[in-house]
CSV table of C-alpha atoms in Angstrom, one decimal:
chain,number,residue,atom,x,y,z
A,1,MET,CA,-3.0,-7.2,-24.3
A,2,ILE,CA,-6.3,-7.8,-22.4
A,3,PHE,CA,-5.1,-11.1,-21.4
A,4,MET,CA,-1.6,-9.9,-20.3
A,5,ASN,CA,-0.4,-11.8,-17.6
A,6,GLN,CA,1.3,-9.1,-15.3
A,7,SER,CA,3.0,-11.3,-12.9
A,8,HIS,CA,5.2,-12.9,-15.5
A,9,ALA,CA,6.3,-9.5,-16.8
A,10,SER,CA,9.7,-8.1,-14.8
A,11,PRO,CA,8.5,-6.1,-12.1
A,12,PRO,CA,9.1,-2.2,-12.6
A,13,ILE,CA,12.2,-0.6,-11.5
A,14,ARG,CA,11.8,1.0,-8.0
A,15,VAL,CA,13.5,4.5,-7.4
A,16,LEU,CA,13.6,6.5,-4.5
A,17,ILE,CA,14.0,10.4,-5.5
A,18,ALA,CA,14.8,12.7,-2.2
A,19,LYS,CA,15.9,16.0,-1.7
A,20,LEU,CA,19.3,16.2,0.3
A,21,GLY,CA,20.2,19.2,2.5
A,22,LEU,CA,18.4,22.3,3.4
A,23,ASP,CA,17.3,24.0,-0.2
A,24,GLY,CA,13.7,24.2,-0.7
A,25,HIS,CA,13.5,23.7,-4.2
A,26,ASP,CA,12.1,20.7,-5.4
A,27,ARG,CA,11.1,21.3,-9.1
A,28,GLY,CA,13.7,19.4,-10.5
A,29,ALA,CA,13.3,16.4,-8.6
A,30,LEU,CA,9.5,16.3,-9.2
A,31,VAL,CA,10.2,16.6,-13.1
A,32,VAL,CA,12.7,13.7,-12.7
A,33,ALA,CA,10.3,11.6,-10.6
A,34,ARG,CA,7.2,12.3,-13.2
A,35,ALA,CA,9.6,11.2,-16.0
A,36,LEU,CA,10.5,8.2,-14.4
A,37,ARG,CA,6.9,7.2,-13.5
A,38,ASP,CA,5.8,7.8,-17.2
A,39,ALA,CA,9.0,5.6,-18.2
A,40,GLY,CA,7.1,2.7,-16.1
A,41,MET,CA,9.1,3.0,-12.7
A,42,GLU,CA,7.9,3.1,-9.2
A,43,VAL,CA,9.1,6.4,-7.8
A,44,ILE,CA,9.2,6.8,-3.7
A,45,TYR,CA,9.4,10.3,-3.3
A,46,THR,CA,10.4,11.3,0.0
A,47,GLY,CA,10.3,15.3,-0.1
A,48,LEU,CA,12.4,18.0,1.1
A,49,ARG,CA,15.2,18.5,3.7
A,50,GLN,CA,16.2,14.9,3.8
A,51,THR,CA,19.4,13.7,5.4
A,52,PRO,CA,21.9,11.2,4.6
A,53,GLU,CA,20.5,9.1,7.4
A,54,MET,CA,16.7,9.5,6.3
A,55,VAL,CA,17.7,8.6,2.5
A,56,ALA,CA,19.4,5.4,3.5
A,57,ASP,CA,16.6,4.2,5.7
A,58,ALA,CA,14.1,4.7,3.2
A,59,ALA,CA,16.2,3.0,0.4
A,60,LEU,CA,16.7,0.1,2.8
A,61,GLN,CA,13.2,-0.1,3.8
A,62,GLU,CA,11.7,0.3,0.3
A,63,ASP,CA,14.5,-2.0,-1.3
A,64,VAL,CA,15.0,0.4,-4.1
A,65,ASP,CA,17.3,-0.3,-7.3
A,66,VAL,CA,18.3,3.4,-7.6
A,67,VAL,CA,18.6,6.3,-5.4
A,68,GLY,CA,18.0,9.8,-7.4
A,69,LEU,CA,19.3,12.5,-5.0
A,70,SER,CA,18.7,16.0,-5.6
A,71,ILE,CA,20.7,19.0,-4.2
A,72,LEU,CA,21.2,22.6,-4.9
A,73,SER,CA,22.8,23.7,-1.6
A,74,GLY,CA,26.2,23.4,-2.4
A,75,ALA,CA,26.7,20.7,0.3
A,76,HIS,CA,27.0,18.0,-2.3
A,77,LEU,CA,30.5,16.6,-1.6
A,78,VAL,CA,30.0,16.4,2.1
A,79,LEU,CA,26.2,14.9,1.8
A,80,LEU,CA,26.6,12.4,-1.4
A,81,PRO,CA,29.8,10.6,-0.2
A,82,ARG,CA,27.9,10.2,3.3
A,83,THR,CA,24.8,9.0,1.6
A,84,VAL,CA,26.7,6.3,-0.4
A,85,ASP,CA,28.9,5.5,2.7
A,86,LEU,CA,25.4,4.8,4.5
A,87,LEU,CA,24.1,2.8,1.7
A,88,ARG,CA,27.2,0.6,1.8
A,89,LYS,CA,27.0,0.0,5.6
A,90,TYR,CA,23.5,-1.0,5.0
A,91,GLY,CA,24.5,-3.4,2.7
A,92,LEU,CA,23.1,-1.7,-0.3
A,93,GLY,CA,26.3,-1.2,-2.2
A,94,ASP,CA,24.5,-2.7,-5.4
A,95,VAL,CA,22.1,0.2,-5.6
A,96,LEU,CA,22.8,2.7,-8.3
A,97,VAL,CA,23.1,6.4,-6.9
A,98,ILE,CA,22.5,9.3,-9.2
A,99,ALA,CA,22.8,12.6,-8.4
A,100,GLY,CA,21.2,16.0,-10.0
A,101,GLY,CA,20.9,19.8,-9.1
A,102,ILE,CA,23.9,22.3,-9.3
A,103,ILE,CA,27.0,20.5,-9.3
A,104,PRO,CA,30.1,21.9,-10.9
A,105,ASP,CA,31.9,20.2,-13.2
A,106,GLU,CA,35.0,20.1,-11.4
A,107,ASP,CA,33.3,17.8,-8.3
A,108,VAL,CA,31.8,15.1,-10.9
A,109,PRO,CA,35.2,13.0,-10.8
A,110,VAL,CA,35.3,13.5,-7.3
A,111,LEU,CA,31.9,12.5,-6.8
A,112,ARG,CA,32.3,9.4,-9.0
A,113,GLU,CA,34.9,8.3,-7.5
A,114,ARG,CA,33.0,8.1,-3.9
A,115,GLY,CA,30.6,6.0,-5.5
A,116,VAL,CA,27.9,8.5,-7.2
A,117,HIS,CA,27.5,6.9,-10.5
A,118,ALA,CA,26.2,9.6,-12.4
A,119,VAL,CA,25.7,13.2,-12.3
A,120,PHE,CA,22.9,14.9,-14.5
A,121,GLY,CA,23.0,18.7,-14.1
A,122,PRO,CA,20.9,21.6,-15.5
A,123,GLY,CA,20.4,20.8,-19.3
A,124,SER,CA,20.1,16.9,-19.1
A,125,SER,CA,17.1,15.5,-20.8
A,126,THR,CA,14.9,13.4,-18.5
A,127,GLN,CA,15.0,10.9,-21.4
A,128,GLU,CA,19.0,10.5,-20.5
A,129,ILE,CA,18.4,9.7,-17.0
A,130,VAL,CA,15.6,7.2,-17.8
A,131,ASN,CA,18.2,5.4,-20.5
A,132,PHE,CA,20.9,5.7,-17.9
A,133,ILE,CA,18.7,3.8,-15.5
A,134,ARG,CA,17.6,1.0,-17.6
A,135,GLU,CA,21.1,0.3,-18.9
A,136,HIS,CA,22.4,0.3,-15.4
A,137,VAL,CA,19.8,-1.8,-13.2
A,138,ARG,CA,20.0,-5.3,-13.3
A,139,LYS,CA,17.1,-6.8,-12.9
B,1,MET,CA,14.8,-20.2,3.0
B,2,GLU,CA,17.6,-18.2,4.6
B,3,LEU,CA,16.1,-15.0,3.8
B,4,VAL,CA,12.7,-16.0,5.3
B,5,GLN,CA,14.5,-16.9,8.8
B,6,ALA,CA,16.6,-13.7,8.7
B,7,ALA,CA,13.2,-11.7,8.1
B,8,ILE,CA,11.4,-13.5,10.9
B,9,ALA,CA,14.6,-12.7,13.2
B,10,GLY,CA,13.8,-9.1,12.4
B,11,ASP,CA,16.7,-8.1,9.9
B,12,ARG,CA,15.2,-5.2,8.2
B,13,ARG,CA,17.4,-5.7,4.8
B,14,ALA,CA,15.9,-9.3,4.8
B,15,ILE,CA,12.3,-8.1,5.4
B,16,ALA,CA,12.5,-5.5,2.7
B,17,ARG,CA,14.0,-8.2,0.1
B,18,LEU,CA,11.3,-10.4,0.8
B,19,ILE,CA,8.7,-8.2,0.3
B,20,THR,CA,9.9,-7.3,-2.9
B,21,LEU,CA,9.9,-10.9,-3.6
B,22,ILE,CA,6.6,-11.5,-2.8
B,23,GLU,CA,5.2,-8.3,-4.3
B,24,SER,CA,6.9,-9.1,-7.7
B,25,GLU,CA,4.9,-12.6,-7.6
B,26,ILE,CA,8.0,-14.8,-8.0
B,27,LYS,CA,7.5,-18.4,-8.6
B,28,GLU,CA,8.7,-19.2,-5.2
B,29,ALA,CA,6.2,-16.5,-3.5
B,30,PRO,CA,3.7,-19.4,-2.7
B,31,ALA,CA,6.6,-21.3,-1.0
B,32,ILE,CA,7.8,-18.5,1.1
B,33,LEU,CA,4.6,-17.6,2.1
B,34,ALA,CA,3.9,-21.2,3.3
B,35,GLU,CA,7.2,-20.8,5.3
B,36,ILE,CA,6.1,-17.5,7.1
B,37,TYR,CA,2.5,-18.4,7.7
B,38,PRO,CA,3.0,-20.1,10.8
B,39,TYR,CA,4.5,-17.0,12.4
B,40,THR,CA,1.8,-14.8,11.3
B,41,GLY,CA,-1.9,-13.8,13.1
B,42,ARG,CA,-0.1,-11.8,16.0
B,43,ALA,CA,-0.2,-8.7,14.3
B,44,TYR,CA,-3.1,-6.1,14.8
B,45,VAL,CA,-3.8,-4.4,11.4
B,46,ILE,CA,-5.5,-0.9,11.1
B,47,GLY,CA,-6.8,0.2,7.9
B,48,ILE,CA,-6.7,3.9,6.9
B,49,THR,CA,-8.8,5.0,4.0
B,50,GLY,CA,-10.6,8.1,2.6
B,51,ALA,CA,-10.3,10.6,-0.5
B,52,PRO,CA,-6.9,11.7,-1.7
B,53,GLY,CA,-5.9,14.6,0.3
B,54,SER,CA,-8.0,14.0,3.3
B,55,GLY,CA,-5.0,13.3,5.3
B,56,LYS,CA,-4.6,9.8,5.4
B,57,SER,CA,-0.6,9.7,5.3
B,58,THR,CA,-0.3,12.6,8.0
B,59,LEU,CA,-2.8,10.8,10.4
B,60,VAL,CA,-0.6,7.5,9.7
B,61,ASN,CA,2.5,9.6,10.7
B,62,GLN,CA,0.7,10.5,13.9
B,63,LEU,CA,-0.5,6.9,14.6
B,64,ALA,CA,2.5,5.6,14.1
B,65,LYS,CA,4.6,8.1,16.4
B,66,SER,CA,1.8,7.4,19.2
B,67,TYR,CA,2.2,3.8,19.1
B,68,CYS,CA,6.0,3.5,18.9
B,69,ASP,CA,5.9,5.8,22.1
B,70,LEU,CA,3.5,3.3,23.8
B,71,GLY,CA,6.4,0.6,23.2
B,72,ARG,CA,4.7,-1.0,20.0
B,73,ARG,CA,6.7,-2.1,16.8
B,74,VAL,CA,5.0,-0.3,14.1
B,75,GLY,CA,4.7,-1.6,10.3
B,76,VAL,CA,3.3,1.1,7.7
B,77,ILE,CA,2.2,-0.2,4.3
B,78,ALA,CA,1.1,2.9,2.3
B,79,VAL,CA,-0.3,2.1,-1.5
B,80,ASP,CA,-0.4,4.2,-4.0
B,81,ALA,CA,-2.0,4.1,-7.5
B,82,THR,CA,0.0,2.9,-10.5
B,83,SER,CA,-0.4,4.3,-13.9
B,84,PRO,CA,-2.8,2.5,-16.0
B,85,PHE,CA,-0.9,3.9,-18.9
B,86,SER,CA,3.1,3.3,-18.2
B,87,GLY,CA,2.7,1.0,-15.3
B,88,GLY,CA,4.8,3.6,-13.6
B,89,ALA,CA,3.9,5.1,-9.9
B,90,ILE,CA,4.6,8.1,-7.7
B,91,LEU,CA,4.7,6.5,-4.4
B,92,GLY,CA,4.4,10.0,-2.1
B,93,ASP,CA,3.2,8.9,1.1
B,94,ARG,CA,6.8,9.2,2.7
B,95,VAL,CA,6.5,13.0,2.5
B,96,ARG,CA,3.8,13.1,5.2
B,97,MET,CA,5.8,10.5,7.0
B,98,ARG,CA,9.1,12.2,7.8
B,99,ASP,CA,8.9,12.0,11.4
B,100,LEU,CA,9.0,8.2,11.4
B,101,GLY,CA,12.6,8.3,10.5
B,102,GLN,CA,13.5,8.8,14.1
B,103,TYR,CA,11.8,6.0,15.0
B,104,PRO,CA,13.9,2.5,14.8
B,105,GLY,CA,10.8,0.5,15.8
B,106,VAL,CA,9.0,1.9,12.3
B,107,PHE,CA,9.4,0.0,9.2
B,108,VAL,CA,7.5,2.0,6.2
B,109,ARG,CA,7.0,0.2,2.8
B,110,SER,CA,5.4,2.0,0.1
B,111,MET,CA,3.4,-0.2,-2.6
B,112,ALA,CA,2.1,0.4,-6.0
B,113,SER,CA,-1.5,-0.6,-6.8
B,114,ARG,CA,0.0,-2.4,-9.8
B,115,GLY,CA,-3.4,-2.7,-11.8
B,116,ASN,CA,-5.3,-3.8,-8.7
B,117,LEU,CA,-8.8,-1.5,-8.5
B,118,GLY,CA,-9.9,-2.3,-4.8
B,119,GLY,CA,-7.6,0.2,-2.9
B,120,LEU,CA,-4.9,-1.9,-2.4
B,121,ALA,CA,-2.5,-3.9,-4.2
B,122,ARG,CA,-3.0,-7.5,-4.9
B,123,THR,CA,-0.5,-8.6,-2.6
B,124,THR,CA,-0.7,-6.0,0.3
B,125,PRO,CA,-2.2,-8.9,2.2
B,126,ALA,CA,0.6,-11.2,1.9
B,127,VAL,CA,3.0,-8.1,2.4
B,128,VAL,CA,1.2,-7.8,5.7
B,129,LYS,CA,2.0,-11.1,6.6
B,130,VAL,CA,5.6,-10.6,6.1
B,131,LEU,CA,5.6,-7.6,8.6
B,132,ASP,CA,3.3,-9.9,11.0
B,133,ALA,CA,6.0,-12.6,10.8
B,134,ALA,CA,8.7,-10.1,11.0
B,135,GLY,CA,7.4,-9.1,14.9
B,136,TYR,CA,5.8,-5.7,14.2
B,137,ASP,CA,2.9,-6.1,16.1
B,138,LEU,CA,0.7,-3.3,15.0
B,139,ILE,CA,0.2,-2.8,11.3
B,140,LEU,CA,-1.3,0.4,9.7
B,141,VAL,CA,-2.2,-0.1,5.7
B,142,GLU,CA,-3.2,3.1,4.0
B,143,THR,CA,-5.2,2.7,0.7
B,144,VAL,CA,-5.1,4.6,-2.3
B,145,GLY,CA,-6.8,7.7,-2.3
B,146,THR,CA,-10.5,6.2,-2.6
B,147,GLY,CA,-13.6,7.2,-4.1
B,148,GLN,CA,-17.0,5.2,-3.4
B,149,LEU,CA,-16.0,1.6,-3.9
B,150,GLU,CA,-12.6,0.8,-2.7
B,151,VAL,CA,-13.6,-1.6,0.0
B,152,GLU,CA,-11.1,-4.3,-0.2
B,153,ILE,CA,-9.2,-3.0,3.0
B,154,ALA,CA,-12.2,-4.4,5.0
B,155,ARG,CA,-11.0,-7.9,4.2
B,156,THR,CA,-7.5,-6.8,5.3
B,157,ALA,CA,-7.9,-5.0,8.7
B,158,HIS,CA,-9.4,-5.5,11.9
B,159,THR,CA,-10.2,-1.6,12.3
B,160,VAL,CA,-10.7,0.4,9.5
B,161,LEU,CA,-10.6,4.1,9.9
B,162,VAL,CA,-12.2,6.1,6.8
B,163,VAL,CA,-11.2,9.5,6.7
B,164,GLU,CA,-13.3,12.3,5.8
B,165,MET,CA,-13.0,16.3,5.8
B,166,PRO,CA,-15.4,19.1,6.7
B,167,GLY,CA,-17.5,20.3,3.9
B,168,THR,CA,-17.2,17.4,1.4
B,169,GLY,CA,-20.6,16.1,1.6
B,170,ASP,CA,-24.2,16.5,2.7
B,171,GLU,CA,-26.6,14.0,4.1
B,172,ILE,CA,-27.0,12.5,0.6
B,173,GLN,CA,-23.3,11.5,0.4
B,174,SER,CA,-23.4,10.2,3.8
B,175,ILE,CA,-26.0,7.5,3.3
B,176,LYS,CA,-24.6,6.6,-0.2
B,177,ALA,CA,-23.2,3.1,-0.3
B,178,GLY,CA,-19.7,1.9,-0.2
B,179,VAL,CA,-16.7,3.2,1.7
B,180,LEU,CA,-18.1,4.8,4.5
B,181,GLU,CA,-20.1,1.5,5.2
B,182,ILE,CA,-17.0,-0.1,5.9
B,183,ALA,CA,-15.8,2.6,8.6
B,184,ASP,CA,-15.5,1.2,12.1
B,185,VAL,CA,-14.1,4.7,12.8
B,186,VAL,CA,-15.1,7.5,11.0
B,187,VAL,CA,-12.1,10.4,11.3
B,188,VAL,CA,-13.0,14.2,10.5
B,189,ASN,CA,-10.0,15.1,9.7
B,190,LYS,CA,-8.7,19.2,9.1
B,191,SER,CA,-11.4,19.6,12.0
B,192,ASP,CA,-10.1,23.3,12.2
B,193,ARG,CA,-11.4,24.5,9.0
B,194,ASP,CA,-15.2,25.8,8.5
B,195,GLY,CA,-17.9,23.0,8.8
B,196,ALA,CA,-16.3,20.3,10.6
B,197,GLU,CA,-19.0,20.3,13.1
B,198,ARG,CA,-21.8,20.1,11.0
B,199,THR,CA,-19.9,17.1,9.0
B,200,ALA,CA,-19.3,15.2,12.0
B,201,ALA,CA,-23.2,16.0,13.2
B,202,ILE,CA,-24.4,14.5,9.9
B,203,LEU,CA,-22.1,11.5,9.9
B,204,GLU,CA,-23.1,10.7,13.7
B,205,ALA,CA,-26.7,11.0,12.6
B,206,MET,CA,-26.0,8.7,9.8
B,207,LEU,CA,-24.0,5.9,11.8
B,208,SER,CA,-26.2,6.0,14.8
B,209,THR,CA,-29.5,5.2,12.8
B,210,ARG,CA,-28.1,2.8,10.1
B,211,GLU,CA,-28.4,-0.7,10.3
B,212,ARG,CA,-25.5,-3.0,10.6
B,213,TRP,CA,-25.1,-6.2,8.6
B,214,ALA,CA,-26.2,-9.4,10.4
B,215,GLY,CA,-22.8,-10.5,12.2
B,216,SER,CA,-20.0,-8.8,11.1
B,217,GLY,CA,-19.1,-5.7,9.2
B,218,LEU,CA,-17.2,-7.6,6.6
B,219,VAL,CA,-18.1,-6.7,2.9
B,220,TYR,CA,-18.6,-8.9,-0.1
B,221,SER,CA,-17.7,-7.4,-3.3
B,222,ASP,CA,-20.2,-8.0,-5.9
B,223,HIS,CA,-17.8,-9.9,-8.3
B,224,SER,CA,-16.6,-12.3,-5.7
B,225,GLY,CA,-19.0,-14.6,-6.8
B,226,ALA,CA,-21.4,-16.6,-4.7
B,227,LEU,CA,-18.5,-18.6,-3.3
B,228,LEU,CA,-17.5,-16.6,-0.2
B,229,PRO,CA,-20.8,-15.9,0.8
B,230,ARG,CA,-22.1,-19.4,0.7
B,231,LEU,CA,-18.9,-20.6,2.4
B,232,ALA,CA,-19.1,-18.3,5.0
B,233,LYS,CA,-22.5,-19.0,5.8
B,234,TYR,CA,-22.0,-23.1,5.9
B,235,LEU,CA,-19.0,-22.3,8.2
B,236,GLY,CA,-20.3,-19.8,10.6
B,237,GLY,CA,-24.0,-20.8,10.7
B,238,GLU,CA,-26.9,-18.2,10.7
B,239,LYS,CA,-25.1,-14.8,11.8
B,240,SER,CA,-28.2,-13.0,12.5
B,241,SER,CA,-27.3,-13.2,16.3
B,242,MET,CA,-25.9,-9.3,16.5
B,243,THR,CA,-28.2,-7.6,18.8
B,244,GLU,CA,-28.2,-3.7,19.2
B,245,GLU,CA,-26.1,-4.2,22.3
B,246,THR,CA,-23.5,-6.5,20.5
B,247,SER,CA,-23.0,-4.5,17.4
B,248,TRP,CA,-20.5,-1.9,17.1
B,249,ARG,CA,-21.6,1.7,16.5
B,250,PRO,CA,-18.9,3.2,14.3
B,251,ARG,CA,-17.4,6.3,16.2
B,252,VAL,CA,-16.9,9.5,14.6
B,253,VAL,CA,-13.7,11.5,15.8
B,254,ARG,CA,-12.5,14.7,14.9
B,255,THR,CA,-8.7,15.4,14.2
B,256,VAL,CA,-6.2,17.7,12.9
B,257,ALA,CA,-3.6,15.6,12.0
B,258,THR,CA,-1.1,18.2,11.0
B,259,ARG,CA,-1.2,19.4,14.8
B,260,GLY,CA,-1.8,16.0,16.3
B,261,GLU,CA,-4.9,17.0,17.7
B,262,GLY,CA,-7.5,14.6,18.4
B,263,ILE,CA,-5.1,11.8,18.1
B,264,ALA,CA,-5.5,10.6,21.7
B,265,ASP,CA,-9.1,10.2,20.8
B,266,LEU,CA,-8.6,8.3,17.8
B,267,LEU,CA,-6.4,5.7,19.6
B,268,CYS,CA,-9.1,5.4,22.2
B,269,ALA,CA,-11.9,4.7,19.6
B,270,ILE,CA,-9.5,2.1,17.7
B,271,GLU,CA,-8.8,0.6,21.2
B,272,GLN,CA,-12.6,0.4,22.0
B,273,HIS,CA,-13.7,-1.2,18.6
B,274,ARG,CA,-10.6,-4.0,19.4
B,275,GLN,CA,-12.1,-4.5,22.9
B,276,HIS,CA,-15.5,-5.1,21.0
B,277,LEU,CA,-14.0,-7.4,18.3
B,278,LEU,CA,-12.3,-9.8,21.2
B,279,THR,CA,-15.4,-9.5,23.6
B,280,THR,CA,-17.9,-10.4,20.7
B,281,ARG,CA,-18.1,-13.3,18.2
B,282,GLU,CA,-16.8,-10.7,15.5
B,283,TRP,CA,-13.2,-11.2,16.0
B,284,GLU,CA,-13.5,-14.9,15.0
B,285,GLU,CA,-16.1,-14.3,12.5
B,286,ARG,CA,-13.8,-11.5,10.9
B,287,ASN,CA,-10.9,-13.7,10.6
B,288,ARG,CA,-12.7,-16.7,9.2
B,289,LEU,CA,-14.3,-14.2,6.3
B,290,ARG,CA,-10.7,-12.7,6.0
B,291,LEU,CA,-8.8,-15.6,5.3
B,292,LEU,CA,-11.8,-17.4,3.3
B,293,SER,CA,-11.8,-14.1,1.0
B,294,GLU,CA,-7.9,-14.7,0.5
B,295,ILE,CA,-8.3,-18.2,-0.4
B,296,GLU,CA,-10.7,-17.2,-2.8
B,297,GLN,CA,-8.7,-14.5,-4.4
B,298,VAL,CA,-5.9,-16.9,-4.9
B,299,LEU,CA,-8.1,-19.4,-6.5
B,300,ARG,CA,-9.6,-17.0,-8.6
B,301,ARG,CA,-6.4,-15.8,-9.7
B,302,ARG,CA,-5.0,-19.5,-10.6
B,303,LEU,CA,-7.9,-20.7,-12.3
B,304,MET,CA,-7.6,-17.8,-14.5
B,305,GLU,CA,-4.0,-18.2,-15.0
B,306,ARG,CA,-4.7,-21.8,-15.7
B,307,LEU,CA,-7.4,-21.0,-18.4
B,308,LEU,CA,-5.3,-18.7,-20.1
B,309,HIS,CA,-2.5,-21.3,-20.2
B,310,GLN,CA,-5.1,-23.5,-22.1
B,311,VAL,CA,-6.3,-21.3,-24.7
B,312,GLU,CA,-4.2,-20.8,-27.9
B,313,LEU,CA,-3.5,-17.4,-29.0
B,314,ASP,CA,-4.8,-18.0,-32.5
B,315,HIS,CA,-8.1,-19.3,-30.8
B,316,LEU,CA,-8.6,-16.2,-28.6
B,317,ALA,CA,-7.8,-14.1,-31.7
B,318,GLU,CA,-10.4,-16.2,-33.7
B,319,VAL,CA,-12.8,-15.6,-31.0
B,320,VAL,CA,-12.2,-11.9,-30.1
B,321,ASN,CA,-12.3,-11.3,-34.0
B,322,SER,CA,-15.7,-13.1,-34.2
B,323,VAL,CA,-17.2,-10.8,-31.3
B,324,LEU,CA,-15.6,-7.6,-33.3
B,325,ALA,CA,-17.7,-9.0,-36.4
B,326,ARG,CA,-20.8,-9.4,-34.2
B,327,ARG,CA,-20.8,-12.9,-35.2
B,328,LEU,CA,-20.5,-13.9,-31.6
B,329,ASP,CA,-21.7,-12.3,-28.2
B,330,PRO,CA,-19.1,-11.6,-25.4
B,331,TYR,CA,-20.9,-14.3,-23.1
B,332,ALA,CA,-20.9,-16.7,-25.7
B,333,ALA,CA,-16.9,-16.3,-26.5
B,334,ALA,CA,-16.3,-16.5,-23.0
B,335,GLU,CA,-18.1,-19.7,-23.0
B,336,GLN,CA,-16.2,-21.3,-26.2
B,337,LEU,CA,-12.9,-20.1,-24.3
B,338,LEU,CA,-14.0,-22.2,-21.3
B,339,CYS,CA,-14.8,-25.2,-23.6
B,340,GLY,CA,-11.4,-25.1,-25.3
């Protein structure tokens, strides 16, 4: 271990965590961010009140593998597809997009149809999220 | 390489990909760096360092906006700490840089320190080169929140800002060795708080009486061995020609970064320092030392890799066990590993 050569280990998974929309509640996003950190990922946390444009721009510059969006304002059917579209426009169609927050079950299929890979509502464990990312990010 | 050419042409997706490859230290990284190196050397690099919570990111946000308004293309590299336990990191500097989203001329990249202890990631100087080659003519490098000893930024930046806060120390703190010594400009941020005047006065007093190193303000860390100073001396001759008139006296600037107060003064101090470097021998000297130190770091790493490649794992285990059993001391163990 003491002579572990880090450069030949696979680089950490990079995840952007952002609060999309106008609600000011980031507890959930921070809990997830911390869990991903503890799972060995590099988490770029951009904070509250992000627009789809800000998220896509940051994802581009940070070259992330995953974009995790927390949204509680009820505007998920507008803001999440818009973010996915922008990511594709920027050539980031291979980025894994996951969402959390208050999203009614009946909206989940719609969002998946529009390119959101998974939705983790209240009651999801952080381990589920970690596992999902590890399974779906090609490194 | 196509990606390199696209990055040099300013394609932001290509720049981001290239940074990832270099940061991951893939096999091809040296070849990539060789290809971009001829395009580098044009950017002015400003380092921002200071304790956690002193307002570095907020200052970077203000500086980047100001430089953009002056028509500059600004690259930002913000380093945060990697967990020594999980290898993960929270890179949170963007939280304070949300204004920068509206500026198409700004490129912000967060980096995790990935085990490096000097306040930057090991590959930060290489990432500076990518942004430099891509045409960002002003690069702001924000270190991890520092204590007293993370001085690597002095080997990366042309101008180093050390960010302090009111009430964080008295006279004795201000004369301790370390981070404060590398300051070209000391920023007393949060200057709307009590004690700002006193803190600024203490720092002014300290900086006006301190002796500068002969020649440049560049530091050698003690573990960099004798190679760098020896080479520097050989290449640069005796560097004791700095007189009172030609040596830079660090400025102290008071700011309230959240409100943008004092930012104009800060820009002015940075420009004064840049002019100072350009009109004295220091520019050349710093560049030489910066590159020397970079060569040395790469050399050190390659030598270590080569050594470890040669050592058999069971031999290593045997040596470590001997040290554990007190049959061998650590110095003799190292000697044995070196001799194979």
